Coordinates of C-alpha atoms in Angstrom, one line a residue:
M1 CA 180.9 120.3 74.4
R2 CA 183.6 120.9 71.6
R3 CA 183.0 121.6 68.1
S4 CA 186.2 119.6 67.0
F5 CA 188.8 116.9 68.2
T6 CA 192.2 116.6 67.7
A7 CA 193.8 113.2 67.7
I8 CA 197.1 113.3 69.9
A9 CA 198.9 109.8 69.6
A10 CA 198.3 106.5 68.1
V11 CA 196.0 104.1 69.7
A12 CA 198.1 101.3 71.4
A13 CA 196.8 97.7 72.3
T14 CA 196.0 96.3 75.5
T15 CA 196.8 92.8 76.4
L16 CA 196.0 91.0 79.8
S17 CA 199.5 90.9 80.9
L18 CA 199.8 94.8 81.0
L19 CA 197.2 94.4 83.8
V20 CA 199.0 91.9 86.1
A21 CA 202.5 93.4 85.3
A22 CA 201.8 97.0 86.1
G23 CA 204.3 97.7 88.6
P24 CA 204.1 98.0 92.5
A25 CA 200.8 98.9 94.2
A26 CA 199.9 102.4 94.5
H27 CA 198.2 105.0 97.1
A28 CA 198.3 101.3 99.4
D29 CA 202.6 101.5 99.7
R30 CA 202.5 105.3 100.4
D31 CA 205.0 104.6 103.7
A32 CA 207.7 102.4 101.1
G33 CA 210.4 105.1 102.1
A34 CA 210.6 104.2 105.4
H35 CA 213.7 105.5 107.0
S36 CA 216.9 103.1 106.5
G37 CA 220.4 104.4 106.6
H38 CA 221.8 107.7 106.1
G39 CA 218.6 109.0 104.1
H40 CA 214.8 108.0 103.2
V41 CA 214.4 105.8 100.3
V42 CA 212.9 107.5 97.2
T43 CA 211.0 104.9 94.9
G44 CA 210.0 105.7 91.5
T45 CA 207.9 104.6 88.3
Y46 CA 208.0 105.8 84.9
S47 CA 205.8 105.1 81.7
T48 CA 206.5 105.7 77.9
G49 CA 203.5 104.1 76.7
G50 CA 202.0 99.9 76.6
T51 CA 205.6 98.9 76.5
H52 CA 206.8 100.6 79.2
A53 CA 203.8 101.1 81.9
W54 CA 204.6 101.8 85.4
Q55 CA 208.1 100.4 85.4
P56 CA 210.0 100.6 88.7
L57 CA 213.0 102.5 88.9
P58 CA 216.5 102.4 90.8
N59 CA 215.6 103.4 94.7
V60 CA 218.0 106.7 95.5
R61 CA 217.7 108.1 99.1
T62 CA 217.3 111.4 100.2
G63 CA 220.7 112.9 100.7
D64 CA 222.1 110.8 97.7
D65 CA 223.6 114.2 95.7
S66 CA 227.4 114.3 95.3
G67 CA 226.8 118.1 93.8
G68 CA 227.8 117.5 90.3
S69 CA 226.3 119.1 87.3
V70 CA 222.8 117.7 86.2
D71 CA 221.0 118.6 83.5
A72 CA 218.4 120.1 85.3
T73 CA 217.0 121.2 89.0
V74 CA 213.5 120.8 90.2
S75 CA 212.6 122.9 93.7
A76 CA 210.0 123.3 95.6
D77 CA 209.4 125.1 99.1
P78 CA 207.0 122.8 101.5
R79 CA 205.9 126.1 103.0
A80 CA 204.4 127.6 99.7
T81 CA 201.0 125.5 99.4
R82 CA 198.8 125.7 96.5
Q83 CA 195.3 123.7 95.7
K84 CA 194.1 120.1 96.8
Y85 CA 194.4 117.3 94.2
T86 CA 190.7 116.2 93.8
G87 CA 191.1 113.4 91.1
V88 CA 191.8 112.0 87.5
G89 CA 189.4 110.2 85.3
F90 CA 186.5 110.6 82.8
S91 CA 183.1 110.9 82.5
L92 CA 180.5 107.8 82.5
D93 CA 178.2 109.4 79.5
E94 CA 175.9 107.2 78.0
T95 CA 178.0 106.5 74.7
S96 CA 181.0 105.6 76.4
V97 CA 179.0 103.1 78.7
S98 CA 177.0 101.3 75.8
N99 CA 180.6 100.9 74.1
L100 CA 181.6 99.2 77.2
W101 CA 178.4 97.1 77.5
K102 CA 179.3 95.7 73.9
L103 CA 182.3 93.8 75.5
T104 CA 182.0 90.0 76.7
P105 CA 181.7 90.4 80.7
A106 CA 185.3 89.2 81.3
E107 CA 186.8 91.8 78.5
R108 CA 184.8 94.5 79.9
A109 CA 186.1 93.8 83.8
D110 CA 189.7 93.7 82.1
A111 CA 189.2 97.5 80.5
V112 CA 187.7 98.8 83.6
R113 CA 190.3 97.1 85.7
L114 CA 193.0 98.7 83.7
L115 CA 191.3 102.4 83.9
V116 CA 190.8 102.3 87.8
D117 CA 192.5 99.9 89.2
P118 CA 195.5 101.7 91.3
K119 CA 197.4 98.1 91.8
H120 CA 197.3 97.0 88.6
G121 CA 196.1 99.7 86.2
A122 CA 196.3 103.6 85.9
G123 CA 194.1 104.3 88.7
L124 CA 191.5 106.8 87.4
D125 CA 189.7 108.0 90.7
R126 CA 187.2 110.6 89.3
F127 CA 184.3 110.2 87.1
R128 CA 181.7 112.4 85.6
L129 CA 177.9 111.6 85.7
T130 CA 175.5 113.1 83.9
I131 CA 172.0 114.0 84.9
G132 CA 169.7 112.9 82.1
S133 CA 171.1 113.0 78.7
P134 CA 174.6 114.7 78.0
D135 CA 175.1 116.0 74.3
L136 CA 176.6 112.9 73.3
I137 CA 174.8 109.5 73.2
E138 CA 174.0 106.5 71.1
H139 CA 170.4 105.9 71.8
L140 CA 167.9 108.3 71.0
P141 CA 165.8 109.9 72.3
F142 CA 167.7 112.5 74.3
W143 CA 166.2 112.4 78.0
S144 CA 165.6 114.2 81.3
E145 CA 164.9 112.5 84.5
D146 CA 161.7 114.2 84.8
D147 CA 159.9 113.3 81.3
L148 CA 156.3 113.8 81.3
P149 CA 153.3 111.5 80.4
A150 CA 150.8 112.5 77.6
G151 CA 148.5 114.9 79.0
V152 CA 150.9 116.3 81.7
T153 CA 152.4 119.5 81.4
E154 CA 154.1 120.4 84.4
D155 CA 155.6 118.2 87.7
F156 CA 156.5 120.5 90.5
G157 CA 156.1 117.9 93.0
L158 CA 158.5 115.8 90.9
K159 CA 156.3 113.1 90.9
H160 CA 157.5 111.5 87.9
F161 CA 161.1 111.7 88.4
S162 CA 163.1 108.5 87.5
I163 CA 166.6 107.1 87.1
Q164 CA 165.3 104.1 85.4
R165 CA 167.1 105.1 82.5
D166 CA 170.4 105.2 84.2
V167 CA 170.1 101.9 85.6
D168 CA 168.3 100.6 81.9
L169 CA 171.3 101.6 80.2
H170 CA 174.0 100.1 82.5
I171 CA 175.3 103.6 83.8
I172 CA 174.9 102.2 87.6
D173 CA 176.3 99.0 87.0
T174 CA 179.2 100.7 85.5
I175 CA 179.7 102.6 88.4
K176 CA 179.9 99.5 90.6
L177 CA 182.3 97.7 88.8
I178 CA 184.4 100.6 88.9
Q179 CA 183.9 100.8 92.9
R180 CA 184.9 96.9 92.7
Y181 CA 188.5 97.8 91.3
N182 CA 189.1 101.1 92.7
P183 CA 187.0 101.4 96.3
H184 CA 187.6 105.3 96.6
A185 CA 186.4 106.4 93.4
T186 CA 184.7 109.6 93.5
F187 CA 181.9 110.9 91.5
F188 CA 180.0 114.5 90.5
A189 CA 177.5 115.1 88.3
S190 CA 176.3 117.9 85.3
A191 CA 173.2 118.6 84.0
W192 CA 172.9 120.0 80.2
S193 CA 169.4 121.0 80.7
A194 CA 166.6 121.3 83.0
P195 CA 163.4 118.9 81.8
A196 CA 161.7 120.3 78.9
W197 CA 158.8 121.6 80.9
M198 CA 161.2 123.8 83.1
K199 CA 162.2 125.8 80.0
T200 CA 160.6 128.9 77.8
N201 CA 160.8 126.7 74.8
D202 CA 159.4 123.4 76.4
R203 CA 161.9 121.0 74.6
F204 CA 165.1 119.3 76.6
T205 CA 167.2 119.9 73.5
G206 CA 168.5 123.5 72.4
E207 CA 167.1 125.6 70.0
V208 CA 169.1 128.4 68.7
A209 CA 168.5 131.8 66.6
L210 CA 170.4 134.7 64.8
K211 CA 171.3 137.5 66.8
P212 CA 169.4 140.5 65.5
G213 CA 171.3 142.3 63.1
S214 CA 173.9 139.2 62.6
S215 CA 174.4 136.8 60.0
T216 CA 176.7 134.7 61.7
D217 CA 176.4 134.9 65.6
Y218 CA 173.7 132.7 67.5
Y219 CA 172.2 132.7 70.9
Q220 CA 170.5 129.9 72.7
V221 CA 166.5 130.3 72.9
G222 CA 165.8 127.5 75.3
K223 CA 166.2 129.4 78.8
L224 CA 165.1 128.2 82.6
R225 CA 161.8 129.6 83.6
D226 CA 162.2 132.3 86.2
D227 CA 159.8 130.1 88.3
C228 CA 161.6 127.0 88.1
V229 CA 164.5 127.9 89.8
D230 CA 163.5 126.4 92.8
V231 CA 162.1 123.0 91.6
F232 CA 165.4 123.0 89.3
A233 CA 167.5 122.7 92.7
R234 CA 165.1 120.1 93.8
Y235 CA 165.3 118.3 91.1
Y236 CA 169.1 118.1 91.6
V237 CA 168.5 117.1 95.2
K238 CA 166.3 114.0 93.8
F239 CA 169.4 113.0 91.6
V240 CA 171.6 112.8 94.3
Q241 CA 169.3 110.7 96.5
A242 CA 168.5 108.7 93.9
Y243 CA 172.1 107.8 93.3
A244 CA 173.1 107.2 96.9
R245 CA 170.0 104.8 97.0
H246 CA 172.3 102.9 94.7
G247 CA 174.9 103.2 96.7
V248 CA 176.9 105.6 94.6
R249 CA 177.9 108.9 96.8
V250 CA 177.6 111.9 94.5
D251 CA 179.6 114.4 95.9
A252 CA 179.6 117.4 94.2
L253 CA 177.3 118.9 91.5
T254 CA 178.1 121.3 88.1
L255 CA 175.3 124.6 88.3
L256 CA 174.7 123.7 84.8
N257 CA 176.7 122.2 81.8
E258 CA 177.7 124.9 79.5
P259 CA 175.2 127.5 80.2
G260 CA 174.2 129.3 77.3
M261 CA 175.5 127.3 74.9
D262 CA 174.3 128.3 71.3
V263 CA 173.9 124.4 70.2
V264 CA 170.6 121.9 69.3
Y265 CA 172.0 119.5 71.3
P266 CA 170.8 119.3 75.1
A267 CA 171.5 122.8 76.4
M268 CA 169.8 126.0 78.4
D269 CA 170.9 129.2 78.9
I270 CA 170.9 130.5 82.5
S271 CA 171.4 134.4 82.9
V272 CA 174.0 135.7 85.6
A273 CA 171.0 136.6 87.8
Q274 CA 169.6 132.9 87.8
Q275 CA 173.2 131.4 87.9
Q276 CA 173.4 133.6 91.3
K277 CA 169.5 132.7 92.4
L278 CA 170.2 129.0 91.4
A279 CA 173.5 128.5 93.5
L280 CA 171.4 129.8 96.5
A281 CA 168.8 127.4 96.0
I282 CA 170.5 124.4 95.0
K283 CA 172.6 124.9 98.4
R284 CA 169.4 125.7 100.3
E285 CA 168.0 122.7 99.2
F286 CA 171.1 120.6 100.2
R287 CA 171.0 121.5 103.6
S288 CA 167.4 121.0 104.1
A289 CA 167.8 117.5 102.7
R290 CA 171.2 117.2 105.0
L291 CA 173.6 116.6 102.1
N292 CA 176.8 117.8 102.1
T293 CA 177.1 117.8 98.2
Q294 CA 179.3 120.5 96.7
L295 CA 178.5 123.1 94.1
Y296 CA 180.6 123.8 91.5
V297 CA 179.9 127.2 89.1
H298 CA 180.5 128.0 85.8
D299 CA 181.6 124.6 84.2
F300 CA 182.1 126.4 81.0
N301 CA 185.6 127.5 78.7
F302 CA 188.3 129.8 80.4
W303 CA 186.9 132.4 78.2
D304 CA 183.1 132.3 79.2
W305 CA 184.5 133.1 82.8
R306 CA 186.6 136.2 81.9
D307 CA 188.8 137.7 78.8
P308 CA 190.3 140.7 78.8
N309 CA 190.6 140.9 75.3
S310 CA 187.0 140.3 74.2
T311 CA 184.0 142.3 74.4
A312 CA 182.0 139.0 73.6
T313 CA 183.0 137.1 76.7
K314 CA 180.2 135.8 79.1
N315 CA 182.1 137.2 81.9
Y316 CA 180.1 134.6 84.1
H317 CA 182.6 135.7 87.0
R318 CA 180.0 138.4 87.5
I319 CA 178.0 136.0 89.2
F320 CA 180.5 136.7 92.3
D321 CA 179.2 140.2 92.3
D322 CA 176.2 142.1 93.8
A323 CA 172.8 141.4 91.8
P324 CA 171.8 145.0 90.3
D325 CA 168.6 144.8 91.8
G326 CA 169.7 144.3 95.4
S327 CA 168.3 140.8 95.4
V328 CA 171.7 138.8 95.7
T329 CA 175.0 139.3 97.1
G330 CA 178.4 138.3 95.3
K331 CA 179.3 137.4 99.2
Q332 CA 176.2 135.0 99.2
V333 CA 177.3 133.3 96.0
R334 CA 180.9 133.1 96.9
E335 CA 179.5 131.2 100.2
A336 CA 177.7 128.7 97.9
A337 CA 180.0 127.8 95.8
D338 CA 182.4 125.5 96.7
A339 CA 184.6 125.6 93.5
I340 CA 185.1 126.8 89.8
A341 CA 184.9 124.4 87.1
F342 CA 186.7 124.6 83.8
H343 CA 186.8 123.1 80.2
P344 CA 189.4 124.5 78.0
Y345 CA 187.9 124.7 74.4
W346 CA 188.5 128.1 74.1
G347 CA 190.3 130.8 76.1
D348 CA 193.5 131.1 77.9
P349 CA 194.1 128.5 80.5
T350 CA 196.1 130.8 82.8
V351 CA 192.3 132.0 84.0
M352 CA 192.4 129.5 86.3
R353 CA 195.1 130.4 88.6
D354 CA 193.5 133.9 88.1
A355 CA 190.3 132.5 89.3
Y356 CA 192.0 130.2 92.3
E357 CA 194.2 133.8 93.3
Q358 CA 191.0 135.8 93.2
T359 CA 188.4 134.2 94.3
G360 CA 189.9 131.4 96.8
K361 CA 187.8 129.1 95.4
P362 CA 189.2 125.6 94.0
V363 CA 189.4 125.4 90.5
Q364 CA 188.5 122.0 88.7
M365 CA 189.0 121.1 84.9
T366 CA 185.7 118.9 84.8
E367 CA 185.6 117.9 80.8
T368 CA 188.6 118.1 78.4
S369 CA 189.2 116.0 75.3
D370 CA 193.2 116.5 75.6
L371 CA 194.5 113.0 76.2
S372 CA 198.0 114.6 76.7
P373 CA 200.0 113.8 80.1
S374 CA 201.8 117.2 79.6
T375 CA 198.4 119.0 79.3
V376 CA 197.5 117.3 82.5
L377 CA 200.6 118.5 84.4
D378 CA 200.5 121.9 82.6
Y379 CA 196.5 122.5 84.2
F380 CA 198.0 121.2 87.5
R381 CA 200.7 123.8 87.7
L382 CA 198.0 126.3 86.7
D383 CA 196.0 125.1 90.0
A384 CA 193.3 122.7 88.6
G385 CA 192.4 120.2 91.4
S386 CA 191.4 117.8 88.9
Y387 CA 191.3 116.5 85.3
I388 CA 188.5 114.8 83.6
L389 CA 188.3 113.2 80.3
W390 CA 184.9 113.6 78.1
A391 CA 183.3 110.7 76.4
Q392 CA 186.4 108.7 76.0
T393 CA 185.1 105.1 74.6
T394 CA 183.9 104.7 70.8
D395 CA 183.7 101.8 68.3
Q396 CA 186.3 100.9 65.8
D397 CA 184.7 103.4 63.4
G398 CA 184.4 106.1 66.0
G399 CA 180.5 106.0 66.3
T400 CA 177.6 105.3 66.8
L401 CA 177.0 108.7 68.1
H402 CA 174.2 111.8 68.0
W403 CA 176.2 114.3 67.9
T404 CA 176.3 117.5 65.9
P405 CA 177.5 121.3 65.6
A406 CA 175.1 122.2 63.1
R407 CA 172.3 124.6 64.5
D408 CA 169.3 123.3 62.5
N409 CA 166.8 123.0 64.7
N410 CA 165.0 120.6 62.9
I411 CA 168.2 118.5 62.2
D412 CA 167.6 114.4 61.1
W413 CA 169.0 113.0 64.2
N414 CA 169.4 109.7 62.6
Q415 CA 171.5 111.0 59.7
V416 CA 173.8 112.6 62.6
A417 CA 174.0 109.3 63.9
A418 CA 175.4 107.8 60.2
T419 CA 177.9 110.4 59.8
T420 CA 179.3 111.6 62.9
K421 CA 182.6 110.0 63.9
W422 CA 184.7 110.2 66.8
P423 CA 187.8 108.2 66.4
N424 CA 190.8 107.4 68.7
R425 CA 189.4 108.3 72.1
L426 CA 191.2 107.0 75.2
V427 CA 189.8 103.7 74.7
T428 CA 188.3 101.6 71.4
V429 CA 186.0 99.0 71.6
H430 CA 186.2 96.4 68.5
T431 CA 182.6 95.1 68.3
D432 CA 184.0 92.7 65.7
T433 CA 186.0 90.9 68.3
K434 CA 184.4 91.9 71.7
S435 CA 188.0 92.9 72.9
F436 CA 189.7 96.9 73.4
T437 CA 192.5 98.4 73.0
V438 CA 194.2 101.8 74.7
R439 CA 196.2 104.7 73.6
D440 CA 199.4 105.1 75.2
E441 CA 198.4 108.5 76.9
L442 CA 196.8 106.5 79.6
Y443 CA 200.1 105.3 81.4
G444 CA 201.4 108.7 81.5
I445 CA 198.0 109.8 83.0
G446 CA 198.3 106.9 85.3
Q447 CA 201.7 108.0 86.8
F448 CA 199.7 111.0 88.2
A449 CA 196.2 109.0 89.3
K450 CA 198.0 106.1 90.8
Y451 CA 199.9 107.9 93.1
L452 CA 197.9 110.9 94.0
S453 CA 195.1 110.9 97.0
P454 CA 192.2 113.5 97.3
G455 CA 194.0 116.1 99.9
D456 CA 197.2 115.8 98.6
V457 CA 198.8 119.3 98.6
R458 CA 200.6 121.1 95.6
L459 CA 203.5 122.6 96.2
E460 CA 204.7 125.9 94.4
S461 CA 208.0 124.6 92.3
S462 CA 210.6 125.7 89.7
A463 CA 209.8 126.0 86.1
A464 CA 210.2 123.7 83.3
Q465 CA 214.1 123.3 82.6
N466 CA 215.7 121.3 79.8
G467 CA 212.8 119.7 78.9
V468 CA 212.2 118.3 81.9
S469 CA 208.7 119.8 83.8
N470 CA 207.0 119.0 86.9
V471 CA 204.7 119.0 89.7
I472 CA 205.1 118.2 93.5
Y473 CA 202.7 117.1 95.7
R474 CA 202.9 117.0 99.6
S475 CA 200.8 113.7 100.6
G476 CA 200.1 113.4 104.1
K477 CA 202.5 114.4 107.0
G478 CA 205.7 114.5 105.8
R479 CA 205.5 112.4 102.6
Y480 CA 206.0 113.5 99.2
V481 CA 204.7 112.8 95.4
A482 CA 206.8 114.2 92.5
V483 CA 205.7 113.6 89.1
L484 CA 208.4 114.5 86.2
G485 CA 208.1 115.1 82.3
N486 CA 210.8 114.4 80.1
S487 CA 210.1 115.6 76.6
A488 CA 213.7 115.1 75.4
A489 CA 215.1 111.8 73.4
A490 CA 217.3 111.6 75.9
D491 CA 217.5 110.4 79.8
R492 CA 217.8 113.6 81.8
T493 CA 219.7 113.6 85.4
V494 CA 217.4 115.8 87.8
R495 CA 218.5 117.1 91.1
I496 CA 215.1 117.4 93.2
L497 CA 215.2 119.7 95.9
V498 CA 212.5 120.1 98.5
G499 CA 213.2 122.0 101.7
S500 CA 216.3 120.6 103.5
R501 CA 216.0 117.3 101.6
K502 CA 217.7 116.6 98.0
F503 CA 218.7 114.0 95.6
V504 CA 219.2 113.2 92.1
V505 CA 217.0 110.8 89.7
T506 CA 217.8 110.0 86.4
V507 CA 214.5 110.4 84.2
P508 CA 213.9 108.2 80.9
A509 CA 213.8 109.9 77.7
G510 CA 209.9 110.8 76.7
S511 CA 208.7 109.5 79.4
F512 CA 206.7 110.4 83.1
A513 CA 208.2 109.4 85.8
T514 CA 206.7 109.5 89.5
Y515 CA 208.9 109.9 92.6
R516 CA 207.8 109.2 96.2
W517 CA 209.7 109.8 99.4
S518 CA 209.1 110.7 103.1
R519 CA 211.1 114.0 104.6

């Protein structure tokens, strides 16, 4: 989680007309560039915000290039492949879901359709679930999926495991609504903490203390018990199985959200040695349950993975080293890990590229509050396979929220709810009129999500030039998708050159534009 949020742009009003005039179908019309005449047709759409959302651009053809001067050239080698696209989306945290359910059923359906429908909306397709309470909730108390009744102190058989709260809070209902408008949506999940009884401090929320000899630096007191590594892995399996019974496939889990975060909301510390053992235990339990669920390790900031300029970094890249006591090898952990997950709140984002190249593991951006389509493009160029927004639905006041950066172990959570505000998220629910608005960034983000599909492979491409930035993907056999951002106040003519195919397009001022063609 972060300790501050910076608004990026103004809120844009959303009307039903945007839902029915959102431009051409996406995903389903990948063959729009069929061969005809002297070249393949190149189709395009662009967005500058809600007033110009996913609008069609004039078709051109591959080979349309007089050789004249242009403002920028984008080039890519089809043989120089990078990461696979996984998805763009947001978290289904309790606060966001709760606010969506303050809308009328019709308005809620319209909101979800605008967000996820690849034909009439932004096509967002990747969603983060929380295993128990995250750090931000609307309704106290914080909860795990295995809270114990009075008089019971342990539950190694997980007899008290239940996702009933997920059902009661409409999380499952919201997933079903997403699946209605985007049947190809995918889901992964993160826990902020193990259940209280699995922890050394016997509380689900975090607990902090000053580091010895310091008056400013803290550490997380609540740690995973060494004897609970295996049962915590089984707890994850139970979650995946419980959601599957509701028709929801959870295709990946993160090892733990932000391990060791020094906060008093739900959090937990797991040492490097425990991370290694937990990773192996989770994959062992997945195999035993015949699940092909993936495991993302780290799930924390760039800085916490590695920072050569800091001695305070946690250096969690060490999970891929051999354990000093010989109990676990780095090779075993690398084989157990399917990806490395990152958050962007501290550190240098180029660590994603380093991690990808040094380990061969995909990297995923599993939590961010940055709504800028430019950042989406930049992170994709740094090899991120996904881009997942965190807690993006609040009411018109930016509340009610139970979240705090304070390090007070006896904090008054009701007072927190009365004073904490997170305004200007992606979606604002207006509780007085039971309507919603969205921010203009949604439409630029949609220029990625509407037209990319999981498995599309990014090509190494040329750097930004004259205000025009780019990413280019190969989609299936011989189809290509290019997303261009024009930060200039004027239209830009751009030559696109991929392999032997080239053509010239005009990218509108201040827009993100997507072009598709076949080779």
